[in-house]
PDB file of C-alpha atoms in Angstrom:
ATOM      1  CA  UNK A  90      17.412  29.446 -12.489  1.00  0.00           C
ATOM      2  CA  UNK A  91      19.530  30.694  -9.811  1.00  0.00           C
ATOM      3  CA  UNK A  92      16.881  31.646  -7.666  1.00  0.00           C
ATOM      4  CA  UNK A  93      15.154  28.017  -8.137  1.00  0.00           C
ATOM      5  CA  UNK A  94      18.287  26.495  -6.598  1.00  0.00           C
ATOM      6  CA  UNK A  95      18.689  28.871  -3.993  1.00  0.00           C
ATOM      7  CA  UNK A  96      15.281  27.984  -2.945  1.00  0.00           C
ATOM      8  CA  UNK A  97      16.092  24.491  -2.707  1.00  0.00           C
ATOM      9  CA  UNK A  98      19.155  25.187  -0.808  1.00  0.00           C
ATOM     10  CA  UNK A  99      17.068  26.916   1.707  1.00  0.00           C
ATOM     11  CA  UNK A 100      14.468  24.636   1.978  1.00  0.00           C
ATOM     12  CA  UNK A 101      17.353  22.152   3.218  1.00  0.00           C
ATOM     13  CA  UNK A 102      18.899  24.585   5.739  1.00  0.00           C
ATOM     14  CA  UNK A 103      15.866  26.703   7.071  1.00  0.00           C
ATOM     15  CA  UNK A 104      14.744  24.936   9.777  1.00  0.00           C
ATOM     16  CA  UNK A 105      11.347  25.527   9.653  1.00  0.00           C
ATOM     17  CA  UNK A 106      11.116  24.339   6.199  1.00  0.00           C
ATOM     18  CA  UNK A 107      12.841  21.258   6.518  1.00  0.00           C
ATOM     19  CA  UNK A 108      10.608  20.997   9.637  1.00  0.00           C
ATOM     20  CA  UNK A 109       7.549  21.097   8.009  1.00  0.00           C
ATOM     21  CA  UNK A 110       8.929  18.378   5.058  1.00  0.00           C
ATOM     22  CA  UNK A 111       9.875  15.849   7.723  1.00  0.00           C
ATOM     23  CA  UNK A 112       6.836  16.206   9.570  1.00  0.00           C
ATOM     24  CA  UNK A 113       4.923  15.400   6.164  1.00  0.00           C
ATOM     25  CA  UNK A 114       7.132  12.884   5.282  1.00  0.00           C
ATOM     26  CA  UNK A 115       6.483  11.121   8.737  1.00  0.00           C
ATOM     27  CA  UNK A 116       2.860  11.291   8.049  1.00  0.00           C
ATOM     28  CA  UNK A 117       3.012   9.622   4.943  1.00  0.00           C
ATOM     29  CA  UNK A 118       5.299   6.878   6.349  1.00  0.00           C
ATOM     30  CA  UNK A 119       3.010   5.879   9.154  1.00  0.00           C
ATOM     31  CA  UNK A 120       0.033   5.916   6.512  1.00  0.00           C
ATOM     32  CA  UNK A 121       1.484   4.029   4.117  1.00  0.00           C
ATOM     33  CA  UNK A 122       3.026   1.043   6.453  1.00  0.00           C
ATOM     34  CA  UNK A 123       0.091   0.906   8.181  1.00  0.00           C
ATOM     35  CA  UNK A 124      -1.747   0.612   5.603  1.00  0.00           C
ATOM     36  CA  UNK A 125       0.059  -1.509   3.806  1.00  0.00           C
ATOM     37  CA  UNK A 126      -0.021  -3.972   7.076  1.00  0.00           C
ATOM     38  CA  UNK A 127      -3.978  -3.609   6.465  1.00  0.00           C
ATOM     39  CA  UNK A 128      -3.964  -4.155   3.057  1.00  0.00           C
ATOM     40  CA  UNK A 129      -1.350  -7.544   3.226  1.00  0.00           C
ATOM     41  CA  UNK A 130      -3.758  -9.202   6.223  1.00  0.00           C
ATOM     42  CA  UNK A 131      -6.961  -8.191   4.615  1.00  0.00           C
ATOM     43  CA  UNK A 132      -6.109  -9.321   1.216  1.00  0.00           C
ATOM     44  CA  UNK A 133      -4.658 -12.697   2.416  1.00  0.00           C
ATOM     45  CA  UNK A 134      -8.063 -13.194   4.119  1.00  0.00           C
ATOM     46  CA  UNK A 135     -10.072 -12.322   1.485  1.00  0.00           C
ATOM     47  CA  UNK A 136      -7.737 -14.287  -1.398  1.00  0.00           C
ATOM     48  CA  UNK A 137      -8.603 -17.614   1.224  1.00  0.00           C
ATOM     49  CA  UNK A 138     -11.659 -17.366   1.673  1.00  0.00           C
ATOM     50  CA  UNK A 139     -12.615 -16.640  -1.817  1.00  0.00           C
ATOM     51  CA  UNK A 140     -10.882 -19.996  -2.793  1.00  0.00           C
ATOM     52  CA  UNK A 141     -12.445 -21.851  -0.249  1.00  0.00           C
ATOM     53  CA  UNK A 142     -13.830 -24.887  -1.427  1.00  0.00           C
ATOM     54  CA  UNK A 143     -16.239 -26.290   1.702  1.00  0.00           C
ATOM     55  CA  UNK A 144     -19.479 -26.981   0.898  1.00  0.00           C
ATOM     56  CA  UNK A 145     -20.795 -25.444   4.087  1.00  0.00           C
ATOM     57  CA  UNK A 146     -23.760 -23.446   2.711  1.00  0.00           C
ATOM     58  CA  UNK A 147     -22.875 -20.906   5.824  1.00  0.00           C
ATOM     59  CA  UNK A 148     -18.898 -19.869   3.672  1.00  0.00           C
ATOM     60  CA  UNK A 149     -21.161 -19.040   0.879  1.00  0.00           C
ATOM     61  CA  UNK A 150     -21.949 -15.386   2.478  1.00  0.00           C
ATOM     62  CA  UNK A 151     -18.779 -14.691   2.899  1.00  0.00           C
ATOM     63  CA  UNK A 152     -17.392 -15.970  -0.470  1.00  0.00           C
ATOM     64  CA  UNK A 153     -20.532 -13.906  -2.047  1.00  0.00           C
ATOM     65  CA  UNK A 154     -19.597 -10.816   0.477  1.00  0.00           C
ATOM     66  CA  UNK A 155     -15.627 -11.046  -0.688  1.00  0.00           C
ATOM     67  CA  UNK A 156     -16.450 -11.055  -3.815  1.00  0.00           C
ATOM     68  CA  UNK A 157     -18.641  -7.614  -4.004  1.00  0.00           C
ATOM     69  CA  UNK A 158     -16.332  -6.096  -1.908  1.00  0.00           C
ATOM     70  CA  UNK A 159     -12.904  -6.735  -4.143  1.00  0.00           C
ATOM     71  CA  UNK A 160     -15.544  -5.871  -6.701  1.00  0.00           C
ATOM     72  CA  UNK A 161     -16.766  -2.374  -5.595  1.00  0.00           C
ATOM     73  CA  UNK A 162     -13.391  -1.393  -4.140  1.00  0.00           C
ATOM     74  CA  UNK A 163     -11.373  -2.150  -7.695  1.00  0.00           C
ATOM     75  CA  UNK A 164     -14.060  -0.584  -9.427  1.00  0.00           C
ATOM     76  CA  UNK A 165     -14.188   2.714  -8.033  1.00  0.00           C
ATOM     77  CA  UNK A 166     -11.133   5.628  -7.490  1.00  0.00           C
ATOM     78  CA  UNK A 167      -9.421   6.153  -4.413  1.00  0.00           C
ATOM     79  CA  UNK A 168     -10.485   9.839  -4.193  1.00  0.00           C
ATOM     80  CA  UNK A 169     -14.392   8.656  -3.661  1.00  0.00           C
ATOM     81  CA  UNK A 170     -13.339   6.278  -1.015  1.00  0.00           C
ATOM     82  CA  UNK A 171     -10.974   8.425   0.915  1.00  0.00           C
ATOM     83  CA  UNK A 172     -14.023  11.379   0.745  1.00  0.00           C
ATOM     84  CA  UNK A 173     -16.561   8.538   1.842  1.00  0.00           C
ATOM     85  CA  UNK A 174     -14.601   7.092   4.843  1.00  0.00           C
ATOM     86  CA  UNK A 175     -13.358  10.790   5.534  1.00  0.00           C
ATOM     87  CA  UNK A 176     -17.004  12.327   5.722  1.00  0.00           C
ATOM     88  CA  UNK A 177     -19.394   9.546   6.237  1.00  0.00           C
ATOM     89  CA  UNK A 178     -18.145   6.691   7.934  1.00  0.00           C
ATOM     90  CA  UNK A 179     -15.703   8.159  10.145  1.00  0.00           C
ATOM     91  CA  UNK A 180     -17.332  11.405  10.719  1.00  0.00           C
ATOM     92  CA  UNK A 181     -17.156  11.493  14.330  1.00  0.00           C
ATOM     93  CA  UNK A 182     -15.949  14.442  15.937  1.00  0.00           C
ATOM     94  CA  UNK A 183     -12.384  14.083  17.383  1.00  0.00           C
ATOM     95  CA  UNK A 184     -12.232  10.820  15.280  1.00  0.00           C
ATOM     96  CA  UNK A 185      -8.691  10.293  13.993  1.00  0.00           C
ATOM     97  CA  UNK A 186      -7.526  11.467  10.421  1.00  0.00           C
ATOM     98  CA  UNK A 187      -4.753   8.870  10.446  1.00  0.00           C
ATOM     99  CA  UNK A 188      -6.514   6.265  11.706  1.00  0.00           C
ATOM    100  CA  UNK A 189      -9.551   6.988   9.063  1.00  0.00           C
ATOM    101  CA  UNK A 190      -6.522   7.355   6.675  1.00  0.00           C
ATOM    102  CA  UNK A 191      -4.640   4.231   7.271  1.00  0.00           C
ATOM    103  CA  UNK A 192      -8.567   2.417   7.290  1.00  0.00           C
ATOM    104  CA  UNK A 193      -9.340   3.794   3.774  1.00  0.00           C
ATOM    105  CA  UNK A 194      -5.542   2.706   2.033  1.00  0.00           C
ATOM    106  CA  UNK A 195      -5.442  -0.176   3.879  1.00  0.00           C
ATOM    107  CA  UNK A 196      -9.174  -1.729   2.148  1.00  0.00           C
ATOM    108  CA  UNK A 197      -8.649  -0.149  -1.075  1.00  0.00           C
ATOM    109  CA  UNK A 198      -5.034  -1.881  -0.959  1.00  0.00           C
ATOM    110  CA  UNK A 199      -6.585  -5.360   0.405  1.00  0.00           C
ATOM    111  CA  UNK A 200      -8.805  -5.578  -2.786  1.00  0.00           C
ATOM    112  CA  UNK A 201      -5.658  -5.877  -5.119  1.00  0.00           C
ATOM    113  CA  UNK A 202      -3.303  -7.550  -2.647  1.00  0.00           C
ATOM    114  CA  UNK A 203      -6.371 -10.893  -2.373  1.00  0.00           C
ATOM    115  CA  UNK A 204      -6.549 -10.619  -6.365  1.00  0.00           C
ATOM    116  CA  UNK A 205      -2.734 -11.020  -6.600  1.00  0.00           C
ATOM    117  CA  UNK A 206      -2.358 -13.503  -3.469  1.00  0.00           C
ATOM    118  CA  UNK A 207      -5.356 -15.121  -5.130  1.00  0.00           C
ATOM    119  CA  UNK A 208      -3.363 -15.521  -8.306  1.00  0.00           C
ATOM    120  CA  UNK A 209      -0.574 -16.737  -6.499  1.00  0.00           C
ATOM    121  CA  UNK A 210      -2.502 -19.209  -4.871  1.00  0.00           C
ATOM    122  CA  UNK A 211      -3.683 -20.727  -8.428  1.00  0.00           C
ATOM    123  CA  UNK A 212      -0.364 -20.758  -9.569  1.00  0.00           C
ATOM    124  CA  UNK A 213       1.065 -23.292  -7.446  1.00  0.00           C
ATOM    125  CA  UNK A 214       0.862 -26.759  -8.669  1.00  0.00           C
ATOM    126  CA  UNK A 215      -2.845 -28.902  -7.649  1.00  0.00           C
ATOM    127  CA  UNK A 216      -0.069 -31.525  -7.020  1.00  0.00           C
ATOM    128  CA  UNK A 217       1.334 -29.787  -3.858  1.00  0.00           C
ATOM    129  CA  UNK A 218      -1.735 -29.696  -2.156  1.00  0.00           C
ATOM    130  CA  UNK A 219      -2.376 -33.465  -3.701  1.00  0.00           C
ATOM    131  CA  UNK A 220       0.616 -34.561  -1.595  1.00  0.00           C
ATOM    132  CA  UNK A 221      -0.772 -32.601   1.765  1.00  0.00           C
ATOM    133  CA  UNK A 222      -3.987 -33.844   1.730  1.00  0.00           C
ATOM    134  CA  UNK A 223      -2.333 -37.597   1.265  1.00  0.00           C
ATOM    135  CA  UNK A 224       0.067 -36.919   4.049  1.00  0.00           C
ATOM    136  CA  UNK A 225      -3.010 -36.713   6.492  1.00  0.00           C
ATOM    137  CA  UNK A 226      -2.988 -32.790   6.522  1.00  0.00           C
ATOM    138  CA  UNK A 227      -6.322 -31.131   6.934  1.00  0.00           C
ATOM    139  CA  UNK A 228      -6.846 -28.611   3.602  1.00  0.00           C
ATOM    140  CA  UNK A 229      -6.509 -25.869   5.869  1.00  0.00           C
ATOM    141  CA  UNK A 230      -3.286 -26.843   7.101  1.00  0.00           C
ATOM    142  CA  UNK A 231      -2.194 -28.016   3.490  1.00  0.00           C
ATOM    143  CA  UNK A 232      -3.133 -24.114   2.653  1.00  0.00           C
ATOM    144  CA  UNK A 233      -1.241 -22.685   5.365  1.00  0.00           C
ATOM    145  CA  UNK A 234       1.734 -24.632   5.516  1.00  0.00           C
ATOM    146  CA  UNK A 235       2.094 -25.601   2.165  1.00  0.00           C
ATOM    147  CA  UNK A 236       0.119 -23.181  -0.604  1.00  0.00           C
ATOM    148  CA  UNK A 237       0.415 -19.984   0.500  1.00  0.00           C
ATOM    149  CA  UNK A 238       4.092 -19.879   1.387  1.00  0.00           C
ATOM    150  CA  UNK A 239       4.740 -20.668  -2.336  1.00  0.00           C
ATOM    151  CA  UNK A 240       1.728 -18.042  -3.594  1.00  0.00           C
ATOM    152  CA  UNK A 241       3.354 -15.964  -1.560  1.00  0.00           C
ATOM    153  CA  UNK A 242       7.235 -16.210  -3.090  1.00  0.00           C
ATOM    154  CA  UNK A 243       5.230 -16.020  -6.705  1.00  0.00           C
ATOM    155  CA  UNK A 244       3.309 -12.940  -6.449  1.00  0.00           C
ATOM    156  CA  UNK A 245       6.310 -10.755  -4.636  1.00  0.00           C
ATOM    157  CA  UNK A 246       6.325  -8.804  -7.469  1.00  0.00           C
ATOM    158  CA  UNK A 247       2.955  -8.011  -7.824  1.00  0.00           C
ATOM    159  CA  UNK A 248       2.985  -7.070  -4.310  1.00  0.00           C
ATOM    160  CA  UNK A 249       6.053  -4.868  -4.480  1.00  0.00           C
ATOM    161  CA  UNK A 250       4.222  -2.421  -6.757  1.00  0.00           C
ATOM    162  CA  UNK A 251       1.173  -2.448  -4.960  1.00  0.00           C
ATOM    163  CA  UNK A 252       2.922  -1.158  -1.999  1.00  0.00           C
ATOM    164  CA  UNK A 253       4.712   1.474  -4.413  1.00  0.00           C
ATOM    165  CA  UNK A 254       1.569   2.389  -5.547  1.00  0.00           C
ATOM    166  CA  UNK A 255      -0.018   2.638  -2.242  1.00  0.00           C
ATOM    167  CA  UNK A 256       2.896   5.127  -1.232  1.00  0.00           C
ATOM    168  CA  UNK A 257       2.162   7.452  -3.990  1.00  0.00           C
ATOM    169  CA  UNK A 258      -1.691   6.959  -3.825  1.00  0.00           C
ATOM    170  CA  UNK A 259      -1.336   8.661  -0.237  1.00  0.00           C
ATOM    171  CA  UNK A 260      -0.239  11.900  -1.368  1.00  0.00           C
ATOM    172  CA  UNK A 261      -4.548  12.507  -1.466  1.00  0.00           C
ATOM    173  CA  UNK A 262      -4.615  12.479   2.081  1.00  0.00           C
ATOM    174  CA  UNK A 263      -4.405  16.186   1.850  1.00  0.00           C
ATOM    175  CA  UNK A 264      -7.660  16.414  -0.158  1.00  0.00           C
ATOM    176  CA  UNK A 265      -9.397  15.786   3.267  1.00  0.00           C
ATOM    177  CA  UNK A 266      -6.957  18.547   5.480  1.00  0.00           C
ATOM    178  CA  UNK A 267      -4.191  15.931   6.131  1.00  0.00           C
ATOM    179  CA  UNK A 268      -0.149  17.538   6.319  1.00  0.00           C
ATOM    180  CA  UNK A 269       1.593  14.787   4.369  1.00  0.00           C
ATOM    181  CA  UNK A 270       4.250  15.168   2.019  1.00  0.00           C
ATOM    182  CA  UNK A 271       2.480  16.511  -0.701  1.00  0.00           C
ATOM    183  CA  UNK A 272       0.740  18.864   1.731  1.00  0.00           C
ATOM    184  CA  UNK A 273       4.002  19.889   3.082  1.00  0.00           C
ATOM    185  CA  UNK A 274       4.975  20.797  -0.179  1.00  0.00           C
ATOM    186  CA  UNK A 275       1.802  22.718  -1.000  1.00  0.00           C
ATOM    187  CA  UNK A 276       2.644  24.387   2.454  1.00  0.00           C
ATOM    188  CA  UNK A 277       6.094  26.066   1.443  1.00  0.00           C
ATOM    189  CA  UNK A 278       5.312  27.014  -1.451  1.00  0.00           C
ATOM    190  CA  UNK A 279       2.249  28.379  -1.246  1.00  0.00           C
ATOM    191  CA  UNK A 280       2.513  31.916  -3.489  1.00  0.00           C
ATOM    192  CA  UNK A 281       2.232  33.211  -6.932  1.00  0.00           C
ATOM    193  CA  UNK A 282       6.012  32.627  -7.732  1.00  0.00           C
ATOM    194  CA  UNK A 283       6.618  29.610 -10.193  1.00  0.00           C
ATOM    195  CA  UNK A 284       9.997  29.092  -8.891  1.00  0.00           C
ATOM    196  CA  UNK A 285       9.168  29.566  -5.311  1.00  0.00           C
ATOM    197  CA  UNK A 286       6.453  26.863  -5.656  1.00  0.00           C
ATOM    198  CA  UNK A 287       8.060  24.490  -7.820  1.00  0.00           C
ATOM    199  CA  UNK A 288      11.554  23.838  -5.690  1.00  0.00           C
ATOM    200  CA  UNK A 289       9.428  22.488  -2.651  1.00  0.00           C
ATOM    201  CA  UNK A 290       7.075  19.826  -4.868  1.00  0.00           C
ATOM    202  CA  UNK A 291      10.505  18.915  -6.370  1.00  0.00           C
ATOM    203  CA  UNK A 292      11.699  18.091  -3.349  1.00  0.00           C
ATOM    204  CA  UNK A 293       8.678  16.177  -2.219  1.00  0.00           C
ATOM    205  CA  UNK A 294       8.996  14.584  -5.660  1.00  0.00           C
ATOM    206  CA  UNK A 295      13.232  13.264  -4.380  1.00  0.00           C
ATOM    207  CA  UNK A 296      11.442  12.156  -1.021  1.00  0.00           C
ATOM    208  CA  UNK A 297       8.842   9.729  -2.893  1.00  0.00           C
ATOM    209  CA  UNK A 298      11.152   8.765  -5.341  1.00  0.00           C
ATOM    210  CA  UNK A 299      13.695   7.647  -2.101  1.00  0.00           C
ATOM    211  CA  UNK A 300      11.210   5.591  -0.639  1.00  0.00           C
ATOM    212  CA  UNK A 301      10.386   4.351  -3.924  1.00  0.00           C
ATOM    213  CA  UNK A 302      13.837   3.417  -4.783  1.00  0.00           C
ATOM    214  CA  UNK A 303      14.683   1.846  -1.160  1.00  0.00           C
ATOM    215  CA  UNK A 304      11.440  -0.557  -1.868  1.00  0.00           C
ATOM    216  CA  UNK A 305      11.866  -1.297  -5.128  1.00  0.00           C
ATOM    217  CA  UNK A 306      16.227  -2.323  -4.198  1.00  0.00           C
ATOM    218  CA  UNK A 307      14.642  -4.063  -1.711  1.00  0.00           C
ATOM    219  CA  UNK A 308      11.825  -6.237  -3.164  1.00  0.00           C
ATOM    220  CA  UNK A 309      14.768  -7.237  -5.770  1.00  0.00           C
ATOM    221  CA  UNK A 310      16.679  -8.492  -3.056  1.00  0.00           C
ATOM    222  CA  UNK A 311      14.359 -10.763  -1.465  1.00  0.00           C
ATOM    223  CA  UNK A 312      13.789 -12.173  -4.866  1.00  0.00           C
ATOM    224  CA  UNK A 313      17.454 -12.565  -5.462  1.00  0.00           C
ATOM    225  CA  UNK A 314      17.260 -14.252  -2.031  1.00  0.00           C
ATOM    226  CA  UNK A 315      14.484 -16.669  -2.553  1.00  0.00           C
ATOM    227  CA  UNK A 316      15.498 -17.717  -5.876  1.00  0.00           C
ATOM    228  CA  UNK A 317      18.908 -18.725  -4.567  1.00  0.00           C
ATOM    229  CA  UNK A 318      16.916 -20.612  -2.139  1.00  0.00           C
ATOM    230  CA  UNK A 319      15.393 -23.064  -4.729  1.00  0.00           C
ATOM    231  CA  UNK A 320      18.518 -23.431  -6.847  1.00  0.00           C
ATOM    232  CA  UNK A 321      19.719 -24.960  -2.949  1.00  0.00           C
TER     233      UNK A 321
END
């Protein structure tokens, strides 16, 4: 037990270790905002245009093509997608990892972000956009300035823990040669020794849980925040 400690200690205060875990730990921060960024823009896209209601016969391609895609994306694991944009899509020499990383999170996280927003969307009162629509507004403007500003305060929670779960969903980046976190971990403690192995994934688990934490205090206060707003 001893030894377990001291090899957190020293995973802290050797440079080269601690090194290694920020380096990771950057790498899964840059993945996970951007695609999280992705993900929030894609699925907002996706979530309107799935609700359109024009009768052009032209928006019915891309209501049809939304559709398959939130379809095929929620329907399949993370893993296969990673491995498919990874070693098929992107497999162009000198292509980025990160960039092919942030591509992959970002879709698979758009799929669940334009069911939520989509949700969101339904939830707020017909009467709201009634009241747009008879103000002169144009639907779309009625949508923009109106809907989705109140879909968006209702699904905050739902999108909170997609984010969370986008965070930990990274750590398979390193099942395609990527040095996140996780990696980082693997890195360090790479041996036969139980102890020696374990100390560095425990302290890749404190990292996640950090970031975790931070979100999740976060998420709660902008709730706090908006709620005071329509007791106001």
């Amino acid at each position: 037990m001893t030894k377990f400690f001291d090899n957190i200690i020293e995973i802290f205060t050797n440079t080269k270790y601690l090194f290694e875990m920020l380096n990771g730990l950057k790498m899964t921060f840059i993945i996970s905002v951007g695609a999280a960024v992705l993900g929030l823009l894609l699925g907002t896209l996706v979530a309107i245009i799935t609700l359109s209601r024009s009768e052009n016969k032209l928006m019915m391609i891309p209501r049809a093509i939304c559709k398959v895609y939130v379809t095929i994306i929620r329907g399949t694991p993370m893993a296969l997608q990673l491995f498919i944009m990874a070693f098929v899509v992107f497999a162009i020499r000198g292509f980025p990892q990160i960039v092919t990383a942030i591509i992959a999170f970002g879709i698979n996280s758009g799929a669940y972000v334009a069911e939520n927003i989509r949700a969101g969307i339904l939830s707020v009162d017909i009467g709201q956009t009634e009241a747009g629509l008879s103000l002169g507004l144009s639907r779309g403007t009625t949508m923009m300035k109106i809907v989705i500003p109140q879909a968006i305060k209702n699904v905050i929670p739902a999108i909170g823990n997609e984010l969370i779960a986008l965070i930990k969903e990274t750590s398979i980046v390193s099942m395609i040669g990527m040095k996140d976190l996780n990696m980082a971990a693997q890195v360090i403690g790479g041996g036969n020794n139980l102890a020696t192995y374990f100390a560095p994934m425990l302290v890749a688990a404190l990292f996640y849980l950090a970031i975790v934490y931070t979100l999740t205090f976060a998420i709660k206060r902008i709730e706090k925040r908006l709620r005071a707003s329509d007791k106001r």
